[in-house]
mmCIF file of C-alpha atoms in Angstrom:
data_model
loop_
_atom_site.group_PDB
_atom_site.id
_atom_site.type_symbol
_atom_site.label_atom_id
_atom_site.label_comp_id
_atom_site.label_asym_id
_atom_site.label_seq_id
_atom_site.Cartn_x
_atom_site.Cartn_y
_atom_site.Cartn_z
ATOM 1 C CA MET A 1 7.254 -26.989 3.231
ATOM 2 C CA SER A 2 8.733 -27.846 6.577
ATOM 3 C CA ALA A 3 8.628 -25.790 9.723
ATOM 4 C CA ASP A 4 12.235 -24.733 9.096
ATOM 5 C CA SER A 5 12.128 -20.937 8.837
ATOM 6 C CA THR A 6 14.810 -20.831 6.112
ATOM 7 C CA GLU A 7 12.746 -23.065 3.821
ATOM 8 C CA MET A 8 9.571 -21.154 4.654
ATOM 9 C CA THR A 9 11.287 -17.887 3.819
ATOM 10 C CA ALA A 10 12.571 -19.218 0.491
ATOM 11 C CA ALA A 11 9.125 -20.549 -0.448
ATOM 12 C CA LEU A 12 7.487 -17.302 0.597
ATOM 13 C CA ARG A 13 9.953 -15.228 -1.381
ATOM 14 C CA ASP A 14 9.251 -17.411 -4.430
ATOM 15 C CA ARG A 15 5.499 -16.761 -4.013
ATOM 16 C CA LEU A 16 6.103 -13.020 -3.691
ATOM 17 C CA ALA A 17 8.269 -13.029 -6.816
ATOM 18 C CA ALA A 18 5.560 -14.902 -8.740
ATOM 19 C CA ALA A 19 2.915 -12.310 -7.779
ATOM 20 C CA PRO A 20 4.434 -8.832 -8.245
ATOM 21 C CA LEU A 21 3.214 -6.053 -5.966
ATOM 22 C CA GLU A 22 2.504 -3.618 -8.804
ATOM 23 C CA ALA A 23 0.086 -5.994 -10.535
ATOM 24 C CA PHE A 24 -1.610 -6.815 -7.222
ATOM 25 C CA ALA A 25 -1.893 -3.136 -6.235
ATOM 26 C CA LEU A 26 -3.337 -2.045 -9.576
ATOM 27 C CA ALA A 27 -5.854 -4.907 -9.586
ATOM 28 C CA LEU A 28 -6.969 -4.301 -6.002
ATOM 29 C CA TYR A 29 -7.190 -0.529 -6.504
ATOM 30 C CA ALA A 30 -9.392 -1.081 -9.572
ATOM 31 C CA ARG A 31 -11.981 -3.091 -7.619
ATOM 32 C CA PRO A 32 -15.260 -1.294 -6.874
ATOM 33 C CA GLY A 33 -15.009 0.911 -3.785
ATOM 34 C CA ILE A 34 -11.300 0.368 -3.162
ATOM 35 C CA GLU A 35 -10.038 3.589 -4.744
ATOM 36 C CA ALA A 36 -12.503 5.635 -2.684
ATOM 37 C CA ALA A 37 -11.587 3.723 0.495
ATOM 38 C CA CYS A 38 -7.860 4.196 -0.074
ATOM 39 C CA LEU A 39 -8.237 7.903 -0.819
ATOM 40 C CA ARG A 40 -10.423 8.348 2.241
ATOM 41 C CA LEU A 41 -7.739 6.792 4.455
ATOM 42 C CA GLN A 42 -5.100 8.885 2.695
ATOM 43 C CA ASP A 43 -6.940 12.183 3.075
ATOM 44 C CA GLU A 44 -8.533 11.655 6.491
ATOM 45 C CA ALA A 45 -5.996 9.492 8.304
ATOM 46 C CA GLY A 46 -2.759 10.351 6.507
ATOM 47 C CA ILE A 47 -2.246 6.781 5.301
ATOM 48 C CA ASP A 48 0.248 6.179 2.507
ATOM 49 C CA VAL A 49 -1.818 4.287 -0.066
ATOM 50 C CA CYS A 50 1.243 2.531 -1.488
ATOM 51 C CA GLU A 51 2.149 1.245 1.961
ATOM 52 C CA LEU A 52 -1.456 0.188 2.554
ATOM 53 C CA LEU A 53 -1.524 -1.755 -0.718
ATOM 54 C CA TRP A 54 1.875 -3.296 0.115
ATOM 55 C CA ARG A 55 0.617 -4.434 3.504
ATOM 56 C CA CYS A 56 -2.492 -5.906 1.829
ATOM 57 C CA TRP A 57 -0.211 -7.751 -0.622
ATOM 58 C CA LEU A 58 1.696 -9.211 2.295
ATOM 59 C CA LEU A 59 -1.586 -10.166 4.021
ATOM 60 C CA GLN A 60 -2.645 -11.880 0.798
ATOM 61 C CA HIS A 61 0.464 -14.041 1.170
ATOM 62 C CA GLY A 62 -0.193 -14.738 4.841
ATOM 63 C CA VAL A 63 2.594 -12.611 6.287
ATOM 64 C CA VAL A 64 3.204 -9.259 7.926
ATOM 65 C CA PRO A 65 6.420 -7.246 8.111
ATOM 66 C CA GLY A 66 8.787 -8.118 10.909
ATOM 67 C CA GLU A 67 9.468 -5.591 13.645
ATOM 68 C CA THR A 68 12.759 -4.364 12.186
ATOM 69 C CA ILE A 69 11.319 -3.674 8.733
ATOM 70 C CA GLU A 70 9.573 -0.613 10.129
ATOM 71 C CA GLU A 71 12.907 1.205 10.299
ATOM 72 C CA ALA A 72 13.546 0.505 6.629
ATOM 73 C CA LEU A 73 10.211 2.115 5.708
ATOM 74 C CA ALA A 74 11.629 5.535 6.618
ATOM 75 C CA GLU A 75 13.350 5.864 3.227
ATOM 76 C CA ILE A 76 10.128 5.056 1.392
ATOM 77 C CA HIS A 77 8.157 7.453 3.572
ATOM 78 C CA GLY A 78 10.745 10.111 2.658
ATOM 79 C CA TRP A 79 10.235 9.382 -1.051
ATOM 80 C CA GLN A 80 6.478 9.685 -0.674
ATOM 81 C CA ARG A 81 6.762 12.894 1.344
ATOM 82 C CA GLU A 82 9.394 14.565 -0.868
ATOM 83 C CA VAL A 83 8.336 13.383 -4.336
ATOM 84 C CA THR A 84 4.836 11.910 -4.526
ATOM 85 C CA ALA A 85 2.980 14.235 -2.135
ATOM 86 C CA PRO A 86 4.160 17.492 -3.791
ATOM 87 C CA LEU A 87 3.083 16.181 -7.199
ATOM 88 C CA ARG A 88 -0.313 15.264 -5.750
ATOM 89 C CA ARG A 89 -0.688 18.702 -4.121
ATOM 90 C CA LEU A 90 0.133 20.477 -7.391
ATOM 91 C CA ARG A 91 -2.253 18.289 -9.392
ATOM 92 C CA ARG A 92 -5.068 18.868 -6.926
ATOM 93 C CA ALA A 93 -4.359 22.611 -6.713
ATOM 94 C CA LEU A 94 -4.820 22.945 -10.473
ATOM 95 C CA LYS A 95 -8.103 21.034 -10.573
ATOM 96 C CA GLY A 96 -10.274 24.148 -10.302
ATOM 97 C CA GLN A 97 -8.266 25.986 -12.943
ATOM 98 C CA ALA A 98 -8.237 23.170 -15.502
ATOM 99 C CA PRO A 99 -11.778 23.299 -16.980
ATOM 100 C CA GLY A 100 -11.697 25.269 -20.196
ATOM 101 C CA ARG A 101 -7.932 25.818 -20.084
ATOM 102 C CA SER A 102 -6.189 23.292 -22.269
ATOM 103 C CA GLY A 103 -2.718 24.251 -21.033
ATOM 104 C CA VAL A 104 -3.694 23.694 -17.402
ATOM 105 C CA GLU A 105 -5.513 20.466 -18.295
ATOM 106 C CA LYS A 106 -2.379 19.234 -20.066
ATOM 107 C CA LEU A 107 -0.200 20.207 -17.088
ATOM 108 C CA ARG A 108 -2.553 18.360 -14.703
ATOM 109 C CA ALA A 109 -2.371 15.269 -16.914
ATOM 110 C CA THR A 110 1.427 15.465 -16.879
ATOM 111 C CA LEU A 111 1.442 15.850 -13.094
ATOM 112 C CA LYS A 112 -0.952 12.903 -12.766
ATOM 113 C CA GLN A 113 1.412 10.737 -14.835
ATOM 114 C CA ALA A 114 4.393 11.900 -12.769
ATOM 115 C CA GLU A 115 2.496 11.153 -9.552
ATOM 116 C CA LEU A 116 1.645 7.662 -10.832
ATOM 117 C CA GLN A 117 5.303 7.058 -11.752
ATOM 118 C CA ALA A 118 6.355 8.184 -8.269
ATOM 119 C CA GLU A 119 3.840 5.794 -6.710
ATOM 120 C CA LEU A 120 5.032 2.927 -8.913
ATOM 121 C CA GLU A 121 8.576 3.650 -7.749
ATOM 122 C CA ALA A 122 7.377 3.531 -4.143
ATOM 123 C CA LEU A 123 5.705 0.178 -4.834
ATOM 124 C CA ALA A 124 8.924 -1.162 -6.398
ATOM 125 C CA ARG A 125 10.873 -0.082 -3.314
ATOM 126 C CA LEU A 126 8.297 -1.662 -1.012
ATOM 127 C CA GLU A 127 8.402 -4.921 -2.953
ATOM 128 C CA ALA A 128 12.200 -4.992 -2.735
ATOM 129 C CA LEU A 129 11.943 -4.319 0.982
ATOM 130 C CA ALA A 130 9.605 -7.290 1.446
ATOM 131 C CA ARG A 131 11.942 -9.567 -0.470
ATOM 132 C CA GLN A 132 14.917 -8.531 1.652
ATOM 133 C CA GLY A 133 13.408 -7.731 5.023
ATOM 134 C CA PRO A 134 12.085 -9.932 7.776
ATOM 135 C CA LEU A 135 8.532 -11.210 7.491
ATOM 136 C CA ARG A 136 6.507 -13.133 10.025
ATOM 137 C CA PRO A 137 3.400 -15.297 9.751
ATOM 138 C CA LEU A 138 0.042 -13.581 9.895
ATOM 139 C CA PRO A 139 -2.102 -14.186 12.974
ATOM 140 C CA ARG A 140 -4.455 -17.112 12.344
ATOM 141 C CA THR A 141 -7.834 -15.349 12.240
ATOM 142 C CA ARG A 142 -9.168 -12.788 9.808
ATOM 143 C CA GLY A 143 -10.048 -10.415 12.642
ATOM 144 C CA LYS A 144 -6.456 -10.598 13.851
ATOM 145 C CA ALA A 145 -5.281 -9.640 10.361
ATOM 146 C CA ALA A 146 -7.471 -6.541 10.435
ATOM 147 C CA ASP A 147 -6.297 -5.700 13.949
ATOM 148 C CA CYS A 148 -2.675 -6.161 12.944
ATOM 149 C CA LEU A 149 -3.080 -3.923 9.893
ATOM 150 C CA ALA A 150 -4.959 -1.264 11.848
ATOM 151 C CA GLN A 151 -2.244 -1.265 14.489
ATOM 152 C CA CYS A 152 0.586 -0.984 11.939
ATOM 153 C CA LEU A 153 -1.179 1.913 10.243
ATOM 154 C CA GLN A 154 -2.086 3.457 13.612
ATOM 155 C CA LEU A 155 -5.788 3.655 12.797
ATOM 156 C CA GLN A 156 -8.159 4.150 15.710
ATOM 157 C CA LYS A 157 -11.251 6.006 14.514
ATOM 158 C CA LYS A 158 -14.229 3.740 13.968
ATOM 159 C CA SER A 159 -14.899 5.152 10.487
ATOM 160 C CA HIS A 160 -11.284 4.507 9.433
ATOM 161 C CA LEU A 161 -11.368 0.981 10.824
ATOM 162 C CA SER A 162 -14.579 0.348 8.897
ATOM 163 C CA THR A 163 -12.977 1.662 5.711
ATOM 164 C CA LEU A 164 -9.995 -0.620 6.302
ATOM 165 C CA GLN A 165 -12.381 -3.581 6.726
ATOM 166 C CA THR A 166 -13.846 -2.748 3.309
ATOM 167 C CA ILE A 167 -10.396 -3.078 1.773
ATOM 168 C CA ILE A 168 -9.509 -6.270 3.649
ATOM 169 C CA ALA A 169 -12.806 -7.852 2.612
ATOM 170 C CA CYS A 170 -11.810 -7.420 -1.042
ATOM 171 C CA LEU A 171 -8.626 -9.424 -0.704
ATOM 172 C CA ASP A 172 -8.936 -12.612 -2.698
ATOM 173 C CA PRO A 173 -8.525 -15.098 -1.165
ATOM 174 C CA PRO A 174 -9.094 -13.704 2.322
ATOM 175 C CA PRO A 175 -5.895 -13.227 4.293
ATOM 176 C CA GLY A 176 -4.709 -16.156 6.322
ATOM 177 C CA PRO A 177 -1.608 -18.150 7.047
ATOM 178 C CA ARG A 178 -0.196 -20.348 4.302
#
């Protein structure tokens, strides 16, 4: 691949198409400790897990979103706020009522499936955004990748940064430019 940005973009988009976000996200989330780390960042720092997994997918490919892509994320944030989060709140609210009540257990299972479908839709929208939006090369060092991700997600607390490091360390291969 030459240094020509058009060729680089075409090659990158081919790599992204060959490694779908949904498969990456499900595989990463299933790794030991990742689910707990993602949920911790979601609950304590207000991080959208789908966006976090999307950004990790991009890091895996050696890129980060371009500056103008941030504006396009507003629609996806709206989806998560208006659709996914209410389903999650309802599912969690019923947790204490579910034991011993088959109807409530069934409703919680239905809500969990609906929440998963909403998250998969968010991932599909994020993947489409990456394929269409501007991307830029990842900074050259692993520490820079973590710093870049922490900055994008607006994480500052030491415990949250440590949790983020746990997730980044599980990327395979480690993030770096390609």
